[in-house]
mmCIF file of C-alpha atoms in Angstrom:
data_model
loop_
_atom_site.group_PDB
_atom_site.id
_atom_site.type_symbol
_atom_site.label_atom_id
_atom_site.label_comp_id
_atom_site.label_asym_id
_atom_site.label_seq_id
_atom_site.Cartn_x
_atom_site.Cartn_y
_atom_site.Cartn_z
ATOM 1 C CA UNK A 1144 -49.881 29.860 -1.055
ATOM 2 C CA UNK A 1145 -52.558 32.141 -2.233
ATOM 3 C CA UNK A 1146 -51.801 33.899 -5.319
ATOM 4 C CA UNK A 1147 -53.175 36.922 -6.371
ATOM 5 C CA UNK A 1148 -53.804 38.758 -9.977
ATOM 6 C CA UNK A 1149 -54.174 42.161 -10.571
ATOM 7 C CA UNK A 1150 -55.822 43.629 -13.735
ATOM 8 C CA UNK A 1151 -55.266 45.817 -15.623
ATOM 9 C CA UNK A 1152 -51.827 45.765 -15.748
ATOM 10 C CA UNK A 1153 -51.844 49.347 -16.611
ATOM 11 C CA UNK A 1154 -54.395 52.085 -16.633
ATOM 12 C CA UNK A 1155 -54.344 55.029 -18.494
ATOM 13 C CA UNK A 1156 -56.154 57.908 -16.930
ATOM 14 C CA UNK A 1157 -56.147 61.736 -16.838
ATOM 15 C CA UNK A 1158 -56.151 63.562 -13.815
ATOM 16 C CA UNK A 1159 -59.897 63.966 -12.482
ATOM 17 C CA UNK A 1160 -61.139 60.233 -14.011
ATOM 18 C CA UNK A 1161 -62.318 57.856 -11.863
ATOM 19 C CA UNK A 1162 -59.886 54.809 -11.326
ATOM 20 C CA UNK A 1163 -60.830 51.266 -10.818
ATOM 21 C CA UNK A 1164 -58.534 48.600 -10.546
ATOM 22 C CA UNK A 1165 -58.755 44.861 -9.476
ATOM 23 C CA UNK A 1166 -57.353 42.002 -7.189
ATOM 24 C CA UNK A 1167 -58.584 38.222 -7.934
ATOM 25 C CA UNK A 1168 -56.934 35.594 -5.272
ATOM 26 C CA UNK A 1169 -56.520 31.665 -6.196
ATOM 27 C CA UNK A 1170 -58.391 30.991 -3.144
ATOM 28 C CA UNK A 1171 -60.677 32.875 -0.802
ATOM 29 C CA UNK A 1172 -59.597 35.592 1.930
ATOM 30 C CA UNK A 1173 -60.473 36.828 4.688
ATOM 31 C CA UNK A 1174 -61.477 40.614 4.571
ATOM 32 C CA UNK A 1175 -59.953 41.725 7.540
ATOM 33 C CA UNK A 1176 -56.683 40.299 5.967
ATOM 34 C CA UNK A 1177 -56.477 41.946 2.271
ATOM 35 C CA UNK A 1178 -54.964 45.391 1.885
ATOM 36 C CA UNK A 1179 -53.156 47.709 -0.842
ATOM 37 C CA UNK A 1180 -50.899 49.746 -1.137
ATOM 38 C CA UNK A 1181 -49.516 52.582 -3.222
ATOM 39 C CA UNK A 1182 -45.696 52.878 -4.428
ATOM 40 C CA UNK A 1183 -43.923 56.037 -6.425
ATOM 41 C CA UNK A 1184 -40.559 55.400 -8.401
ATOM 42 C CA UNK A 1185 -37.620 55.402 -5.921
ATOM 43 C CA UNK A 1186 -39.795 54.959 -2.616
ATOM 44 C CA UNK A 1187 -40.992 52.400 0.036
ATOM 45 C CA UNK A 1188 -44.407 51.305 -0.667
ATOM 46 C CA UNK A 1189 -47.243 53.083 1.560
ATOM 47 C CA UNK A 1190 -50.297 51.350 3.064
ATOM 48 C CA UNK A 1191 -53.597 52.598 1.901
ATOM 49 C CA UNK A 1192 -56.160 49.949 2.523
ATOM 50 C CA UNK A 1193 -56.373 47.798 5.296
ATOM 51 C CA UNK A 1194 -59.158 45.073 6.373
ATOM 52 C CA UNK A 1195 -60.214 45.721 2.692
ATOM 53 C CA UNK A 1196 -61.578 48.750 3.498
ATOM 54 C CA UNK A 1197 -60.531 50.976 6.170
ATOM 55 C CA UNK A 1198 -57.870 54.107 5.220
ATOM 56 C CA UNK A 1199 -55.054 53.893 6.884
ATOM 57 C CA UNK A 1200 -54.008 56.809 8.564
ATOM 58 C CA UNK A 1201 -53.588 60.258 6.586
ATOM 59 C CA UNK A 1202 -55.056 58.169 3.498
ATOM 60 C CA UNK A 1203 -57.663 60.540 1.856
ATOM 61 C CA UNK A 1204 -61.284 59.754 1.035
ATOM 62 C CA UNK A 1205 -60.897 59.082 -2.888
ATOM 63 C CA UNK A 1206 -59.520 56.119 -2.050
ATOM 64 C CA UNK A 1207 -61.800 53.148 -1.230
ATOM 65 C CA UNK A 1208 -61.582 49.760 -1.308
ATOM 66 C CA UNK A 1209 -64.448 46.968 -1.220
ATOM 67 C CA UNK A 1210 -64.451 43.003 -2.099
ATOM 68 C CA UNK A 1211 -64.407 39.138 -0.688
ATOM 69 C CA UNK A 1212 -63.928 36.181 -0.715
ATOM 70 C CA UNK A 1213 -61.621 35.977 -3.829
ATOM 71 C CA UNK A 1214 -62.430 39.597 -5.666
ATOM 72 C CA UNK A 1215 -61.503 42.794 -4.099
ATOM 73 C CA UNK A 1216 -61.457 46.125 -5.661
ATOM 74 C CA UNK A 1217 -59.661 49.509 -5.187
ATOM 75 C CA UNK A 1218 -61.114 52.630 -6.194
ATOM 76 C CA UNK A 1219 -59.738 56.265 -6.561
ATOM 77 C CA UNK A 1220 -63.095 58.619 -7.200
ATOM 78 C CA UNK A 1221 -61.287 61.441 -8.109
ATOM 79 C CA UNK A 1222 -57.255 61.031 -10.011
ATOM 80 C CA UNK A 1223 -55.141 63.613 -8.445
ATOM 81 C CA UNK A 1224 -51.832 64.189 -10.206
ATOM 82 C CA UNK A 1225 -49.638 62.773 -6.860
ATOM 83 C CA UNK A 1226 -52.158 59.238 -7.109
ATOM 84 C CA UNK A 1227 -50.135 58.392 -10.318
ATOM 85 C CA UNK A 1228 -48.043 55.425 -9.138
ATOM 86 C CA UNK A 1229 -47.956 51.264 -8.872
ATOM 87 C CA UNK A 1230 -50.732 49.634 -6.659
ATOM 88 C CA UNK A 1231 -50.288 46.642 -5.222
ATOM 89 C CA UNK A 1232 -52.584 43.967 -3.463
ATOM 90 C CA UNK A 1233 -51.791 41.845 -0.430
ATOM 91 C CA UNK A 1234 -53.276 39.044 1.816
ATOM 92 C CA UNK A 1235 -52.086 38.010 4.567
ATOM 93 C CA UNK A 1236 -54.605 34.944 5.264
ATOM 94 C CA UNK A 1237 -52.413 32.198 4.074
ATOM 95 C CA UNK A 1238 -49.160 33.457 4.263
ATOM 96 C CA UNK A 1239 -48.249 36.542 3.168
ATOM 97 C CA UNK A 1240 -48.162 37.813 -1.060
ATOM 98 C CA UNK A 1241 -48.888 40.471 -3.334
ATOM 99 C CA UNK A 1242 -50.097 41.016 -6.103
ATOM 100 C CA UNK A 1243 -47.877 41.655 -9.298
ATOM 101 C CA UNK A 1244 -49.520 45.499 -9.522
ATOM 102 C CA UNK A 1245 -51.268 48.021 -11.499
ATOM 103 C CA UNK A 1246 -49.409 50.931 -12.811
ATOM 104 C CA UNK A 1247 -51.894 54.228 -13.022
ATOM 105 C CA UNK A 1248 -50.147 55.892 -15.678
ATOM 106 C CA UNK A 1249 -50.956 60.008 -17.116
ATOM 107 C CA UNK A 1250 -52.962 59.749 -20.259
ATOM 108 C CA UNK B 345 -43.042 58.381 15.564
ATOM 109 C CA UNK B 346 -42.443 55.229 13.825
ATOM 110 C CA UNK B 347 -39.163 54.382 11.463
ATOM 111 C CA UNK B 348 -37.573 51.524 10.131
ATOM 112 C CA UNK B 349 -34.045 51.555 8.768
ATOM 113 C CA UNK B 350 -32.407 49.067 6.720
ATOM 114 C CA UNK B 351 -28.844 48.507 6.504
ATOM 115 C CA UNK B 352 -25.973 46.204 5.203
ATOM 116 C CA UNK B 353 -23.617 45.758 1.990
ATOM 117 C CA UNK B 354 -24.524 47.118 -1.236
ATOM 118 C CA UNK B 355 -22.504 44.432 -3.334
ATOM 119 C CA UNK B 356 -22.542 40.940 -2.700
ATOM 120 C CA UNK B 357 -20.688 38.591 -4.246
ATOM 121 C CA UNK B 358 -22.423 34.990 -5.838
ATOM 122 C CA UNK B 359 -22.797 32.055 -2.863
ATOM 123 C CA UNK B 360 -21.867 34.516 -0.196
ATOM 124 C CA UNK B 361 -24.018 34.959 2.608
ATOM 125 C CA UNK B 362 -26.086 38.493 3.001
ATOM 126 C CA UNK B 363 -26.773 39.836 6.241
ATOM 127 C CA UNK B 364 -28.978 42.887 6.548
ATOM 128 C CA UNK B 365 -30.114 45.082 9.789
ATOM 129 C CA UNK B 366 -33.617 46.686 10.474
ATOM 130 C CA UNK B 367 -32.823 49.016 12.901
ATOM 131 C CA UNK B 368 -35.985 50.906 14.139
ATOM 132 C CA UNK B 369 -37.936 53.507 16.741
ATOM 133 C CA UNK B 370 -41.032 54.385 17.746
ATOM 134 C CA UNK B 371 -42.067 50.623 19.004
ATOM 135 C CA UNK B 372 -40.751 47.638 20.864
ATOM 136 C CA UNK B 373 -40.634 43.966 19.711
ATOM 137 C CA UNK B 374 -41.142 43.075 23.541
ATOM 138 C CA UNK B 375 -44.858 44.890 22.964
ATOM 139 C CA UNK B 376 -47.114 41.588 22.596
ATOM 140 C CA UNK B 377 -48.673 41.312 18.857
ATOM 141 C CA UNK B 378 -45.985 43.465 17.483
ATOM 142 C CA UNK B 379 -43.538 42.082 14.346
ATOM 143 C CA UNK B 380 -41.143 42.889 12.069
ATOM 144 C CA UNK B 381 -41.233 41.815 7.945
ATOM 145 C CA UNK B 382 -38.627 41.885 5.801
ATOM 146 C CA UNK B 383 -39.871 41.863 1.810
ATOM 147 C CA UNK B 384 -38.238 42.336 -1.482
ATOM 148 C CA UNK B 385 -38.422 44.043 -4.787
ATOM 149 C CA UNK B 386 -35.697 42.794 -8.003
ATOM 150 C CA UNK B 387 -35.832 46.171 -9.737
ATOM 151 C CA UNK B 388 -38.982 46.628 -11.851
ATOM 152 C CA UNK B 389 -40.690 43.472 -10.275
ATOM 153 C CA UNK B 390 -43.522 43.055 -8.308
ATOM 154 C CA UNK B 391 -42.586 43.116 -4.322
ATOM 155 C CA UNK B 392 -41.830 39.575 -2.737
ATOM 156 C CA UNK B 393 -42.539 38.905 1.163
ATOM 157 C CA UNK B 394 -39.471 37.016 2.775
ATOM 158 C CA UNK B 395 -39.887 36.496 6.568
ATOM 159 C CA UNK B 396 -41.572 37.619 9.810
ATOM 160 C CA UNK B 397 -40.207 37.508 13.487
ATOM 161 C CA UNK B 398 -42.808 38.119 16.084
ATOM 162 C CA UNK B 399 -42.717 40.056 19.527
ATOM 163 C CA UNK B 400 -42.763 36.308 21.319
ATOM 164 C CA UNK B 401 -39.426 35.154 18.607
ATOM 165 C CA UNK B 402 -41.900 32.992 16.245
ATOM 166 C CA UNK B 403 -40.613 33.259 12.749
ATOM 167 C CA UNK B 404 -41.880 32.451 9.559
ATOM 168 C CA UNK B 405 -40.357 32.376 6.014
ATOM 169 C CA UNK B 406 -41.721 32.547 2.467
ATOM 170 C CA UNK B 407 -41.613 28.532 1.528
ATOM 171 C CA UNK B 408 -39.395 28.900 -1.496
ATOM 172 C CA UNK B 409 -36.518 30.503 0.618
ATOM 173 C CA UNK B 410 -37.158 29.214 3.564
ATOM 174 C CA UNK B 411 -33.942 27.259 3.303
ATOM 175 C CA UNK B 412 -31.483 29.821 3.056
ATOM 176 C CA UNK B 413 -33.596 32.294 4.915
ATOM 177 C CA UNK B 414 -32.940 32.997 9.257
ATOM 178 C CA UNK B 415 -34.786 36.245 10.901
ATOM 179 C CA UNK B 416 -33.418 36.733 14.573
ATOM 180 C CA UNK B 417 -34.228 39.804 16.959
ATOM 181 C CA UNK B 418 -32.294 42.120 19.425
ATOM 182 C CA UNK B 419 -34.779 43.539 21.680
ATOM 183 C CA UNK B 420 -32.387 45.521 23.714
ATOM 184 C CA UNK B 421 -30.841 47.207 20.317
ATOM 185 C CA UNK B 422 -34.446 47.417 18.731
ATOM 186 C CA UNK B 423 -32.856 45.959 16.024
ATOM 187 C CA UNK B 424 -34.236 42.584 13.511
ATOM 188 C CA UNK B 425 -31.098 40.447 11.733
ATOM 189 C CA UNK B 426 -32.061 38.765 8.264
ATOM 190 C CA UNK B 427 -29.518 36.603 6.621
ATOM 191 C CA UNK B 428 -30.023 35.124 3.469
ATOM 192 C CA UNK B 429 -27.160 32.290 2.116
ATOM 193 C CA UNK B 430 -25.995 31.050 -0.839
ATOM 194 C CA UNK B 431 -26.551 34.841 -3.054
ATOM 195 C CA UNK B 432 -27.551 34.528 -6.590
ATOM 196 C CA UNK B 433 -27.918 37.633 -8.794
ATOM 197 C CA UNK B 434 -31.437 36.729 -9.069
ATOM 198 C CA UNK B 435 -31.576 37.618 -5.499
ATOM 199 C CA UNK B 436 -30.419 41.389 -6.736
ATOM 200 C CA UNK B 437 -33.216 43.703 -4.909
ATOM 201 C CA UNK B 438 -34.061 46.462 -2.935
ATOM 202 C CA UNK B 439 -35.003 45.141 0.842
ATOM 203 C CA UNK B 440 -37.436 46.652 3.037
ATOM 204 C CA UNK B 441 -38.147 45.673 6.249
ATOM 205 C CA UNK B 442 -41.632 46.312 8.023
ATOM 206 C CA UNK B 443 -43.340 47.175 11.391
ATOM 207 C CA UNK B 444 -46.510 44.507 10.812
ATOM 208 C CA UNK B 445 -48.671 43.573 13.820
ATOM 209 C CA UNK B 446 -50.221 40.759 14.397
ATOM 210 C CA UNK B 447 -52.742 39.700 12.030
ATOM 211 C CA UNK B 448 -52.225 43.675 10.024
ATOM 212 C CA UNK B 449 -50.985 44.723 7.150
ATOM 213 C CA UNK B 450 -47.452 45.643 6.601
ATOM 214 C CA UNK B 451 -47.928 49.548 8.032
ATOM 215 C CA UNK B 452 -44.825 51.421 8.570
ATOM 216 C CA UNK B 453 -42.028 50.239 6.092
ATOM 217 C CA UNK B 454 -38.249 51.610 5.640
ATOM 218 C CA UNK B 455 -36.757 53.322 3.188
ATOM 219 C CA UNK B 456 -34.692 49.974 1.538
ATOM 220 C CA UNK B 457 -31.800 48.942 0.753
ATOM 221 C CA UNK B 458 -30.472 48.344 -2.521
ATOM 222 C CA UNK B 459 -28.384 44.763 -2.806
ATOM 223 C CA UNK B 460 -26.547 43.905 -6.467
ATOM 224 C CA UNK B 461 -25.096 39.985 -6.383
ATOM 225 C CA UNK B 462 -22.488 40.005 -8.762
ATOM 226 C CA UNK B 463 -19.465 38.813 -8.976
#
């Protein structure tokens, strides 16, 4: 089973910083099988990334997400005050698991 | 459009048997490369992917529950079963289940449903 670690825990940004946050996996996967996704208190999470990098649909372009092998990255350009949430990772090359998330938090 | 609704009892009690429904609309499980997930998330924890059913009935379950986990389908009701046995309170969460094709991410997911195990 491929586990995957997510750093920072938390991030403290205000609205209009750039946010960066990070997936590591104990063993390598396959881009088109990584994705993340976003998830506000008292909701279903919602899929952002796919294939590493592709939006999913209605997902706009301040999100972005890049990587391999075992390192992949999300990236908001521009914090809006609705992107403040928990972001999780996923794979689905060796099973399926997440990551244990990132919480973007208001500074 | 797409939805996914989860149902089934919101109080278990310990070693009883759970038995939730994804009922859902917008696609068909007889549509090849199309499944259904169901995945889990103990209240402030990280989520927790449980099992998978496939348009062709292949199934697949996490390894540590694979035991006490069964995923079955009802094509004509567009409807996917989970049962989970022997209920601990550790298995208190809120259960989602999934539209995820083949080889894709987890794309459409339901709202969840929140299960306490206690006695």
């Amino acid at each position: 089973e491929t586990v995957l670690t997510q750093s920072p825990g938390t991030l403290s940004l205000s609205p209009g910083e750039r946010a960066t946050l990070s997936c590591r996996a104990s063993q390598s996967v396959r881009s088109s099988y990584f994705a993340w996704y976003q998830q506000k208190p008292g909701q279903a999470p919602r899929l952002l990334i796919y294939g590493t990098s592709s939006r999913a649909t209605g997902i706009p372009d301040r999100f972005s997400g890049s990587g391999s092998g075992t390192d992949f990255t999300l990236t908001i350009s521009r914090l809006e005050p609705e992107d403040f949430a928990v972001y999780y990772c996923q794979q689905h090359d060796n099973s399926w698991t997440f990551g244990q998330g990132t919480k973007v938090e208001i500074k | 459009q797409v939805t996914l609704r989860e149902s089934g009892p919101a109080l278990v009690k310990p070693t009883q048997t759970l038995t939730l429904t994804c009922t859902f609309s917008g696609f068909s499980l007889n549509t090849r490369a199309m499944c259904v997930s169901w995945i889990r998330q103990p209240p402030g924890k990280a989520l927790e992917w449980l099992a998978r059913i496939d348009w062709d009935d292949d199934k697949y379950y996490s390894p540590s529950l694979k035991t006490r986990l069964t995923v079955s389908k009802d094509t004509s009701k567009n409807q996917v079963v989970l049962t989970m046995t022997n209920m601990d309170p550790v298995d208190t969460a809120t259960y989602f289940c999934a539209r995820t094709p083949t080889g894709g991410p987890f794309d459409i997911w339901g709202q969840g449903t929140m299960v306490t195990v206690s006695s």
